[in-house]
Amino acid sequence: MVKVGVLGAQGRMGREVVRVLNDAPDLEVAAEVDQGDALDALTGCDVVVDFTHPGAVMANLRWCVQHDLDVVVGTSGFGEDRLDEVRGWLPDHPDVRVLVVPNFSIGAISGKADAPSGTALRTASMIAAARAAAGLGAPPDATVSALPGARGATVDDVHVHSVRVAGLVAHQEVLFGGNGETLTIRHDSLDRASFMPGVLLAVRGIGALPPGLTVGLERLLGLE
Ligand SMILES: NC(=O)c1ccc[n+]([C@@H]2O[C@H](COP(=O)([O-])OP(=O)(O)OC[C@H]3O[C@@H](n4cnc5c(N)ncnc54)[C@H](O)[C@@H]3O)[C@@H](O)[C@H]2O)c1
């Protein structure tokens, strides 16, 4: 049995994670921790899963790394600065694996504390990396005047527009433009249950990853 600790266990994602872990014959919920609970309850876990808040996750993560616990991080808010900070902790804990997953499915939650979402940040970074690998520069942009914010935020020169509207749950649309044509890739998560296969994949697979920081599920899905 893999012993799993859940950080943010009383939250919307945390409750769903506890539910699917309880249904999994090979996994055991060894600790349910929420705000105000002592992190010591996580000692002895094989894996910790964090679905808390961007303002809380770094302290949680640091505690887990210091206690040599493997961690799957679902909480959003991880840009390169935070990833670099985590990388800086790891040389002192060479056996620890940290798996940061911006999207267990593909989507973006409304009512979110952060914008762009972790998913959008990661998507924009990957688009920029693909453009760079193809020898392309920043996407062309003829804008000469704009109201502040009208062109969205830029992540590695890719424009990101975060829509926060009541009624939306988790949606992402990526729009590519060419000469006289567009290509739209859209994903809608309609229920938090859609994230759970990815969470289970991460919990079951993290032990097979090399120590250190891994971002995204691609390696566990055999895509890299
Ligand atoms: N990676 C993904 O695919 C994915 C999918 C959905 C949500 N998320 C992210 O997961 C996070 C949680 O989402 P949610 O909808 O469950 O939020 P939520 O607000 O419903 O739950 C967060 C829980 O964390 C608890 N918490 C806050 N600070 C804590 C701390 N220091 N220690 C322990 N627990 C603490 C809160 O009390 C709450 O119960 C968000 O950042 C969200 O963007 C990621």
PDB file of C-alpha atoms and ligand atoms in Angstrom:
ATOM      1  CA  MET A   1       0.000   0.000   0.000  1.00  0.00           C
ATOM      2  CA  VAL A   2       1.269   3.449  -0.889  1.00  0.00           C
ATOM      3  CA  LYS A   3       0.637   5.815   2.027  1.00  0.00           C
ATOM      4  CA  VAL A   4      -0.614   9.163   0.758  1.00  0.00           C
ATOM      5  CA  GLY A   5      -0.928  12.412   2.705  1.00  0.00           C
ATOM      6  CA  VAL A   6      -3.377  15.019   1.414  1.00  0.00           C
ATOM      7  CA  LEU A   7      -2.701  18.712   2.050  1.00  0.00           C
ATOM      8  CA  GLY A   8      -5.834  20.807   1.609  1.00  0.00           C
ATOM      9  CA  ALA A   9      -7.931  17.738   2.409  1.00  0.00           C
ATOM     10  CA  GLN A  10     -11.042  19.803   3.242  1.00  0.00           C
ATOM     11  CA  GLY A  11     -10.962  21.749  -0.024  1.00  0.00           C
ATOM     12  CA  ARG A  12     -12.852  21.043  -3.229  1.00  0.00           C
ATOM     13  CA  MET A  13      -9.967  19.197  -4.876  1.00  0.00           C
ATOM     14  CA  GLY A  14      -8.695  17.694  -1.615  1.00  0.00           C
ATOM     15  CA  ARG A  15     -12.051  16.093  -0.804  1.00  0.00           C
ATOM     16  CA  GLU A  16     -12.236  14.596  -4.288  1.00  0.00           C
ATOM     17  CA  VAL A  17      -8.655  13.295  -3.968  1.00  0.00           C
ATOM     18  CA  VAL A  18      -9.448  11.657  -0.613  1.00  0.00           C
ATOM     19  CA  ARG A  19     -12.517  10.048  -2.192  1.00  0.00           C
ATOM     20  CA  VAL A  20     -10.629   8.481  -5.108  1.00  0.00           C
ATOM     21  CA  LEU A  21      -7.730   7.410  -2.895  1.00  0.00           C
ATOM     22  CA  ASN A  22     -10.186   5.614  -0.604  1.00  0.00           C
ATOM     23  CA  ASP A  23     -11.538   3.772  -3.654  1.00  0.00           C
ATOM     24  CA  ALA A  24      -8.080   2.732  -4.892  1.00  0.00           C
ATOM     25  CA  PRO A  25      -7.051  -0.710  -3.634  1.00  0.00           C
ATOM     26  CA  ASP A  26      -3.318   0.038  -3.811  1.00  0.00           C
ATOM     27  CA  LEU A  27      -3.422   3.478  -2.134  1.00  0.00           C
ATOM     28  CA  GLU A  28      -4.153   4.496   1.430  1.00  0.00           C
ATOM     29  CA  VAL A  29      -5.006   7.925   2.857  1.00  0.00           C
ATOM     30  CA  ALA A  30      -2.466   8.112   5.673  1.00  0.00           C
ATOM     31  CA  ALA A  31      -3.015  11.779   6.590  1.00  0.00           C
ATOM     32  CA  GLU A  32      -5.605  14.462   5.879  1.00  0.00           C
ATOM     33  CA  VAL A  33      -4.207  17.911   6.631  1.00  0.00           C
ATOM     34  CA  ASP A  34      -5.893  21.267   6.189  1.00  0.00           C
ATOM     35  CA  GLN A  35      -5.247  24.841   7.311  1.00  0.00           C
ATOM     36  CA  GLY A  36      -4.221  24.985  10.974  1.00  0.00           C
ATOM     37  CA  ASP A  37      -3.383  21.275  11.222  1.00  0.00           C
ATOM     38  CA  ALA A  38       0.149  20.215  12.160  1.00  0.00           C
ATOM     39  CA  LEU A  39       2.186  19.057   9.179  1.00  0.00           C
ATOM     40  CA  ASP A  40       3.744  16.379  11.398  1.00  0.00           C
ATOM     41  CA  ALA A  41       0.792  14.132  10.487  1.00  0.00           C
ATOM     42  CA  LEU A  42       2.477  13.735   7.080  1.00  0.00           C
ATOM     43  CA  THR A  43       5.553  12.059   8.561  1.00  0.00           C
ATOM     44  CA  GLY A  44       5.723   8.463   7.354  1.00  0.00           C
ATOM     45  CA  CYS A  45       3.761   9.093   4.154  1.00  0.00           C
ATOM     46  CA  ASP A  46       5.235   7.769   0.895  1.00  0.00           C
ATOM     47  CA  VAL A  47       3.737  10.623  -1.135  1.00  0.00           C
ATOM     48  CA  VAL A  48       2.096  13.924  -0.235  1.00  0.00           C
ATOM     49  CA  VAL A  49      -0.415  15.619  -2.557  1.00  0.00           C
ATOM     50  CA  ASP A  50      -0.904  19.393  -2.200  1.00  0.00           C
ATOM     51  CA  PHE A  51      -4.105  21.113  -3.331  1.00  0.00           C
ATOM     52  CA  THR A  52      -4.068  24.186  -1.094  1.00  0.00           C
ATOM     53  CA  HIS A  53      -3.569  27.809  -2.129  1.00  0.00           C
ATOM     54  CA  PRO A  54      -0.837  29.670  -4.023  1.00  0.00           C
ATOM     55  CA  GLY A  55      -0.123  31.609  -0.829  1.00  0.00           C
ATOM     56  CA  ALA A  56       0.362  28.460   1.247  1.00  0.00           C
ATOM     57  CA  VAL A  57       1.924  25.935  -1.070  1.00  0.00           C
ATOM     58  CA  MET A  58       5.570  27.038  -0.891  1.00  0.00           C
ATOM     59  CA  ALA A  59       5.745  26.667   2.897  1.00  0.00           C
ATOM     60  CA  ASN A  60       4.071  23.251   2.675  1.00  0.00           C
ATOM     61  CA  LEU A  61       6.366  22.151  -0.097  1.00  0.00           C
ATOM     62  CA  ARG A  62       9.458  23.337   1.718  1.00  0.00           C
ATOM     63  CA  TRP A  63       8.424  21.406   4.842  1.00  0.00           C
ATOM     64  CA  CYS A  64       7.913  18.234   2.787  1.00  0.00           C
ATOM     65  CA  VAL A  65      11.280  18.577   1.042  1.00  0.00           C
ATOM     66  CA  GLN A  66      13.004  19.206   4.371  1.00  0.00           C
ATOM     67  CA  HIS A  67      11.396  16.001   5.657  1.00  0.00           C
ATOM     68  CA  ASP A  68      12.466  14.055   2.537  1.00  0.00           C
ATOM     69  CA  LEU A  69       8.897  13.406   1.394  1.00  0.00           C
ATOM     70  CA  ASP A  70       7.980  13.027  -2.281  1.00  0.00           C
ATOM     71  CA  VAL A  71       5.326  15.586  -3.240  1.00  0.00           C
ATOM     72  CA  VAL A  72       2.778  15.907  -6.030  1.00  0.00           C
ATOM     73  CA  VAL A  73       1.788  19.579  -6.322  1.00  0.00           C
ATOM     74  CA  GLY A  74      -1.535  20.442  -7.909  1.00  0.00           C
ATOM     75  CA  THR A  75      -1.818  23.931  -6.424  1.00  0.00           C
ATOM     76  CA  SER A  76      -1.407  26.622  -9.028  1.00  0.00           C
ATOM     77  CA  GLY A  77       0.809  29.686  -8.996  1.00  0.00           C
ATOM     78  CA  PHE A  78       4.076  28.111 -10.179  1.00  0.00           C
ATOM     79  CA  GLY A  79       6.018  30.339 -12.534  1.00  0.00           C
ATOM     80  CA  GLU A  80       9.723  29.902 -13.273  1.00  0.00           C
ATOM     81  CA  ASP A  81      10.646  31.914 -10.162  1.00  0.00           C
ATOM     82  CA  ARG A  82       8.933  29.439  -7.860  1.00  0.00           C
ATOM     83  CA  LEU A  83      10.259  26.447  -9.776  1.00  0.00           C
ATOM     84  CA  ASP A  84      13.783  27.868  -9.414  1.00  0.00           C
ATOM     85  CA  GLU A  85      13.236  28.324  -5.682  1.00  0.00           C
ATOM     86  CA  VAL A  86      12.227  24.663  -5.380  1.00  0.00           C
ATOM     87  CA  ARG A  87      15.235  23.582  -7.461  1.00  0.00           C
ATOM     88  CA  GLY A  88      17.403  25.499  -4.986  1.00  0.00           C
ATOM     89  CA  TRP A  89      16.182  23.364  -2.067  1.00  0.00           C
ATOM     90  CA  LEU A  90      16.730  20.008  -3.733  1.00  0.00           C
ATOM     91  CA  PRO A  91      20.535  19.576  -3.712  1.00  0.00           C
ATOM     92  CA  ASP A  92      20.359  19.166   0.094  1.00  0.00           C
ATOM     93  CA  HIS A  93      17.692  16.466  -0.348  1.00  0.00           C
ATOM     94  CA  PRO A  94      18.979  14.384  -3.274  1.00  0.00           C
ATOM     95  CA  ASP A  95      16.416  11.575  -2.965  1.00  0.00           C
ATOM     96  CA  VAL A  96      13.311  13.762  -3.000  1.00  0.00           C
ATOM     97  CA  ARG A  97      10.979  13.970  -5.993  1.00  0.00           C
ATOM     98  CA  VAL A  98       8.777  16.994  -6.514  1.00  0.00           C
ATOM     99  CA  LEU A  99       6.191  16.684  -9.282  1.00  0.00           C
ATOM    100  CA  VAL A 100       4.464  19.974 -10.103  1.00  0.00           C
ATOM    101  CA  VAL A 101       1.434  19.415 -12.328  1.00  0.00           C
ATOM    102  CA  PRO A 102      -0.152  22.624 -13.630  1.00  0.00           C
ATOM    103  CA  ASN A 103      -2.976  20.667 -15.201  1.00  0.00           C
ATOM    104  CA  PHE A 104      -4.055  17.171 -14.266  1.00  0.00           C
ATOM    105  CA  SER A 105      -6.530  17.633 -17.032  1.00  0.00           C
ATOM    106  CA  ILE A 106      -6.464  20.727 -19.242  1.00  0.00           C
ATOM    107  CA  GLY A 107      -8.472  23.596 -17.928  1.00  0.00           C
ATOM    108  CA  ALA A 108      -8.708  26.676 -15.742  1.00  0.00           C
ATOM    109  CA  ILE A 109     -10.814  27.150 -12.643  1.00  0.00           C
ATOM    110  CA  SER A 110     -12.901  30.328 -12.186  1.00  0.00           C
ATOM    111  CA  GLY A 111     -13.054  31.741  -8.628  1.00  0.00           C
ATOM    112  CA  LYS A 112      -9.290  31.355  -8.782  1.00  0.00           C
ATOM    113  CA  ALA A 113      -6.799  33.383  -6.758  1.00  0.00           C
ATOM    114  CA  ASP A 114      -4.237  33.571  -9.533  1.00  0.00           C
ATOM    115  CA  ALA A 115      -4.272  34.788 -13.114  1.00  0.00           C
ATOM    116  CA  PRO A 116      -3.095  33.461 -15.466  1.00  0.00           C
ATOM    117  CA  SER A 117      -3.895  29.979 -14.185  1.00  0.00           C
ATOM    118  CA  GLY A 118      -1.086  27.463 -13.798  1.00  0.00           C
ATOM    119  CA  THR A 119      -2.449  25.714 -16.861  1.00  0.00           C
ATOM    120  CA  ALA A 120      -2.370  28.873 -18.960  1.00  0.00           C
ATOM    121  CA  LEU A 121       1.143  29.737 -17.771  1.00  0.00           C
ATOM    122  CA  ARG A 122       2.398  26.296 -18.709  1.00  0.00           C
ATOM    123  CA  THR A 123       0.613  26.290 -22.060  1.00  0.00           C
ATOM    124  CA  ALA A 124       2.033  29.697 -22.991  1.00  0.00           C
ATOM    125  CA  SER A 125       5.549  28.652 -21.936  1.00  0.00           C
ATOM    126  CA  MET A 126       5.304  25.478 -24.027  1.00  0.00           C
ATOM    127  CA  ILE A 127       4.069  27.428 -27.065  1.00  0.00           C
ATOM    128  CA  ALA A 128       6.982  29.847 -26.656  1.00  0.00           C
ATOM    129  CA  ALA A 129       9.452  26.948 -26.310  1.00  0.00           C
ATOM    130  CA  ALA A 130       8.054  25.317 -29.455  1.00  0.00           C
ATOM    131  CA  ARG A 131       8.391  28.614 -31.365  1.00  0.00           C
ATOM    132  CA  ALA A 132      11.973  28.979 -30.164  1.00  0.00           C
ATOM    133  CA  ALA A 133      12.791  25.384 -31.159  1.00  0.00           C
ATOM    134  CA  ALA A 134      11.366  26.131 -34.616  1.00  0.00           C
ATOM    135  CA  GLY A 135      13.624  29.177 -34.897  1.00  0.00           C
ATOM    136  CA  LEU A 136      10.740  31.633 -34.615  1.00  0.00           C
ATOM    137  CA  GLY A 137      10.776  34.761 -32.510  1.00  0.00           C
ATOM    138  CA  ALA A 138       7.928  36.411 -30.654  1.00  0.00           C
ATOM    139  CA  PRO A 139       4.553  36.178 -32.424  1.00  0.00           C
ATOM    140  CA  PRO A 140       4.040  39.169 -34.739  1.00  0.00           C
ATOM    141  CA  ASP A 141       1.924  41.957 -33.261  1.00  0.00           C
ATOM    142  CA  ALA A 142       0.977  45.144 -35.117  1.00  0.00           C
ATOM    143  CA  THR A 143      -0.510  46.879 -32.062  1.00  0.00           C
ATOM    144  CA  VAL A 144       0.677  50.482 -31.794  1.00  0.00           C
ATOM    145  CA  SER A 145      -1.721  51.704 -29.101  1.00  0.00           C
ATOM    146  CA  ALA A 146      -3.782  49.860 -26.507  1.00  0.00           C
ATOM    147  CA  LEU A 147      -5.548  50.458 -23.237  1.00  0.00           C
ATOM    148  CA  PRO A 148      -3.641  48.896 -20.319  1.00  0.00           C
ATOM    149  CA  GLY A 149      -4.439  45.204 -20.159  1.00  0.00           C
ATOM    150  CA  ALA A 150      -6.238  45.114 -23.501  1.00  0.00           C
ATOM    151  CA  ARG A 151      -3.649  42.692 -24.925  1.00  0.00           C
ATOM    152  CA  GLY A 152      -3.705  40.511 -21.835  1.00  0.00           C
ATOM    153  CA  ALA A 153      -0.612  39.401 -19.965  1.00  0.00           C
ATOM    154  CA  THR A 154       2.458  38.190 -21.809  1.00  0.00           C
ATOM    155  CA  VAL A 155       4.138  34.959 -20.806  1.00  0.00           C
ATOM    156  CA  ASP A 156       7.352  34.491 -22.790  1.00  0.00           C
ATOM    157  CA  ASP A 157       5.880  36.822 -25.464  1.00  0.00           C
ATOM    158  CA  VAL A 158       2.676  34.777 -25.730  1.00  0.00           C
ATOM    159  CA  HIS A 159      -0.468  36.762 -24.889  1.00  0.00           C
ATOM    160  CA  VAL A 160      -2.740  35.263 -22.227  1.00  0.00           C
ATOM    161  CA  HIS A 161      -6.255  36.467 -21.425  1.00  0.00           C
ATOM    162  CA  SER A 162      -7.741  35.213 -18.156  1.00  0.00           C
ATOM    163  CA  VAL A 163     -11.534  35.193 -18.110  1.00  0.00           C
ATOM    164  CA  ARG A 164     -13.125  35.121 -14.660  1.00  0.00           C
ATOM    165  CA  VAL A 165     -16.889  34.839 -14.993  1.00  0.00           C
ATOM    166  CA  ALA A 166     -19.407  33.197 -12.670  1.00  0.00           C
ATOM    167  CA  GLY A 167     -20.677  29.989 -14.200  1.00  0.00           C
ATOM    168  CA  LEU A 168     -17.394  28.935 -15.771  1.00  0.00           C
ATOM    169  CA  VAL A 169     -15.742  25.902 -14.185  1.00  0.00           C
ATOM    170  CA  ALA A 170     -12.570  24.961 -16.044  1.00  0.00           C
ATOM    171  CA  HIS A 171     -11.972  25.938 -19.640  1.00  0.00           C
ATOM    172  CA  GLN A 172      -9.033  26.667 -21.881  1.00  0.00           C
ATOM    173  CA  GLU A 173      -8.921  27.837 -25.457  1.00  0.00           C
ATOM    174  CA  VAL A 174      -5.736  28.167 -27.481  1.00  0.00           C
ATOM    175  CA  LEU A 175      -6.105  30.220 -30.648  1.00  0.00           C
ATOM    176  CA  PHE A 176      -3.536  30.070 -33.441  1.00  0.00           C
ATOM    177  CA  GLY A 177      -3.738  32.370 -36.453  1.00  0.00           C
ATOM    178  CA  GLY A 178      -2.339  31.880 -39.963  1.00  0.00           C
ATOM    179  CA  ASN A 179      -2.835  33.496 -43.332  1.00  0.00           C
ATOM    180  CA  GLY A 180      -6.591  33.510 -43.798  1.00  0.00           C
ATOM    181  CA  GLU A 181      -7.260  30.781 -41.234  1.00  0.00           C
ATOM    182  CA  THR A 182      -7.315  30.072 -37.500  1.00  0.00           C
ATOM    183  CA  LEU A 183      -6.939  26.919 -35.460  1.00  0.00           C
ATOM    184  CA  THR A 184      -8.713  26.703 -32.102  1.00  0.00           C
ATOM    185  CA  ILE A 185      -7.989  24.041 -29.491  1.00  0.00           C
ATOM    186  CA  ARG A 186     -10.532  24.085 -26.685  1.00  0.00           C
ATOM    187  CA  HIS A 187     -10.927  21.984 -23.569  1.00  0.00           C
ATOM    188  CA  ASP A 188     -13.746  22.122 -21.002  1.00  0.00           C
ATOM    189  CA  SER A 189     -13.548  20.313 -17.673  1.00  0.00           C
ATOM    190  CA  LEU A 190     -17.087  19.967 -16.413  1.00  0.00           C
ATOM    191  CA  ASP A 191     -16.359  18.274 -13.078  1.00  0.00           C
ATOM    192  CA  ARG A 192     -13.362  18.020 -10.734  1.00  0.00           C
ATOM    193  CA  ALA A 193     -13.574  14.256 -11.240  1.00  0.00           C
ATOM    194  CA  SER A 194     -11.895  14.898 -14.604  1.00  0.00           C
ATOM    195  CA  PHE A 195      -8.636  15.699 -12.784  1.00  0.00           C
ATOM    196  CA  MET A 196      -8.564  12.480 -10.770  1.00  0.00           C
ATOM    197  CA  PRO A 197      -7.074  10.045 -13.318  1.00  0.00           C
ATOM    198  CA  GLY A 198      -4.128  12.442 -13.571  1.00  0.00           C
ATOM    199  CA  VAL A 199      -3.814  12.695  -9.794  1.00  0.00           C
ATOM    200  CA  LEU A 200      -3.792   8.894  -9.456  1.00  0.00           C
ATOM    201  CA  LEU A 201      -1.226   8.610 -12.260  1.00  0.00           C
ATOM    202  CA  ALA A 202       0.995  11.106 -10.440  1.00  0.00           C
ATOM    203  CA  VAL A 203       0.637   9.446  -7.027  1.00  0.00           C
ATOM    204  CA  ARG A 204       1.340   5.985  -8.441  1.00  0.00           C
ATOM    205  CA  GLY A 205       4.116   7.140 -10.754  1.00  0.00           C
ATOM    206  CA  ILE A 206       6.145   9.645  -8.759  1.00  0.00           C
ATOM    207  CA  GLY A 207       8.281   6.903  -7.193  1.00  0.00           C
ATOM    208  CA  ALA A 208       9.527   5.909 -10.650  1.00  0.00           C
ATOM    209  CA  LEU A 209      10.627   9.419 -11.573  1.00  0.00           C
ATOM    210  CA  PRO A 210      14.241  10.471 -11.102  1.00  0.00           C
ATOM    211  CA  PRO A 211      14.845  12.508  -7.938  1.00  0.00           C
ATOM    212  CA  GLY A 212      14.512  16.252  -8.376  1.00  0.00           C
ATOM    213  CA  LEU A 213      11.875  18.480  -9.915  1.00  0.00           C
ATOM    214  CA  THR A 214       9.542  17.314 -12.671  1.00  0.00           C
ATOM    215  CA  VAL A 215       6.925  19.604 -14.215  1.00  0.00           C
ATOM    216  CA  GLY A 216       3.847  18.165 -15.880  1.00  0.00           C
ATOM    217  CA  LEU A 217       2.527  14.658 -16.467  1.00  0.00           C
ATOM    218  CA  GLU A 218       4.183  14.262 -19.863  1.00  0.00           C
ATOM    219  CA  ARG A 219       6.954  11.971 -18.614  1.00  0.00           C
ATOM    220  CA  LEU A 220       4.522   9.706 -16.760  1.00  0.00           C
ATOM    221  CA  LEU A 221       2.341   9.590 -19.880  1.00  0.00           C
ATOM    222  CA  GLY A 222       5.368   8.534 -21.972  1.00  0.00           C
ATOM    223  CA  LEU A 223       5.208  11.750 -24.010  1.00  0.00           C
ATOM    224  CA  GLU A 224       8.828  12.833 -23.367  1.00  0.00           C
TER     225      GLU A 224
HETATM  226  N1  LIG B   1      -3.368  21.191 -11.283  1.00  0.00           N
HETATM  227  C1  LIG B   1      -4.663  21.048 -11.569  1.00  0.00           C
HETATM  228  O1  LIG B   1      -5.053  20.330 -12.497  1.00  0.00           O
HETATM  229  C2  LIG B   1      -5.667  21.737 -10.694  1.00  0.00           C
HETATM  230  C3  LIG B   1      -7.028  21.457 -10.806  1.00  0.00           C
HETATM  231  C4  LIG B   1      -7.911  22.093  -9.960  1.00  0.00           C
HETATM  232  C5  LIG B   1      -7.448  22.990  -9.017  1.00  0.00           C
HETATM  233  N2  LIG B   1      -6.114  23.265  -8.939  1.00  0.00           N
HETATM  234  C6  LIG B   1      -5.575  24.159  -7.924  1.00  0.00           C
HETATM  235  O2  LIG B   1      -5.622  23.491  -6.666  1.00  0.00           O
HETATM  236  C7  LIG B   1      -5.699  24.457  -5.625  1.00  0.00           C
HETATM  237  C8  LIG B   1      -6.842  24.101  -4.697  1.00  0.00           C
HETATM  238  O3  LIG B   1      -8.078  24.216  -5.406  1.00  0.00           O
HETATM  239  P1  LIG B   1      -9.475  23.990  -4.665  1.00  0.00           P
HETATM  240  O4  LIG B   1     -10.517  24.297  -5.663  1.00  0.00           O
HETATM  241  O5  LIG B   1      -9.480  22.662  -3.988  1.00  0.00           O
HETATM  242  O6  LIG B   1      -9.403  25.120  -3.540  1.00  0.00           O
HETATM  243  P2  LIG B   1     -10.202  25.177  -2.160  1.00  0.00           P
HETATM  244  O7  LIG B   1     -10.121  26.589  -1.709  1.00  0.00           O
HETATM  245  O8  LIG B   1     -11.532  24.536  -2.297  1.00  0.00           O
HETATM  246  O9  LIG B   1      -9.345  24.256  -1.179  1.00  0.00           O
HETATM  247  C9  LIG B   1      -8.080  24.617  -0.675  1.00  0.00           C
HETATM  248  C10 LIG B   1      -7.961  23.961   0.694  1.00  0.00           C
HETATM  249  O10 LIG B   1      -6.629  24.186   1.154  1.00  0.00           O
HETATM  250  C11 LIG B   1      -6.713  24.517   2.517  1.00  0.00           C
HETATM  251  N3  LIG B   1      -5.505  25.233   2.923  1.00  0.00           N
HETATM  252  C12 LIG B   1      -5.196  26.538   2.753  1.00  0.00           C
HETATM  253  N4  LIG B   1      -3.984  26.803   3.274  1.00  0.00           N
HETATM  254  C13 LIG B   1      -3.527  25.626   3.782  1.00  0.00           C
HETATM  255  C14 LIG B   1      -2.338  25.252   4.437  1.00  0.00           C
HETATM  256  N5  LIG B   1      -1.365  26.144   4.708  1.00  0.00           N
HETATM  257  N6  LIG B   1      -2.168  23.956   4.797  1.00  0.00           N
HETATM  258  C15 LIG B   1      -3.133  23.051   4.551  1.00  0.00           C
HETATM  259  N7  LIG B   1      -4.291  23.340   3.925  1.00  0.00           N
HETATM  260  C16 LIG B   1      -4.476  24.618   3.544  1.00  0.00           C
HETATM  261  C17 LIG B   1      -7.976  25.345   2.651  1.00  0.00           C
HETATM  262  O11 LIG B   1      -8.439  25.416   3.992  1.00  0.00           O
HETATM  263  C18 LIG B   1      -8.912  24.558   1.736  1.00  0.00           C
HETATM  264  O12 LIG B   1      -9.567  23.524   2.432  1.00  0.00           O
HETATM  265  C19 LIG B   1      -5.829  25.819  -6.327  1.00  0.00           C
HETATM  266  O13 LIG B   1      -4.579  26.444  -6.412  1.00  0.00           O
HETATM  267  C20 LIG B   1      -6.338  25.441  -7.700  1.00  0.00           C
HETATM  268  O14 LIG B   1      -6.017  26.404  -8.673  1.00  0.00           O
HETATM  269  C21 LIG B   1      -5.223  22.661  -9.762  1.00  0.00           C
END
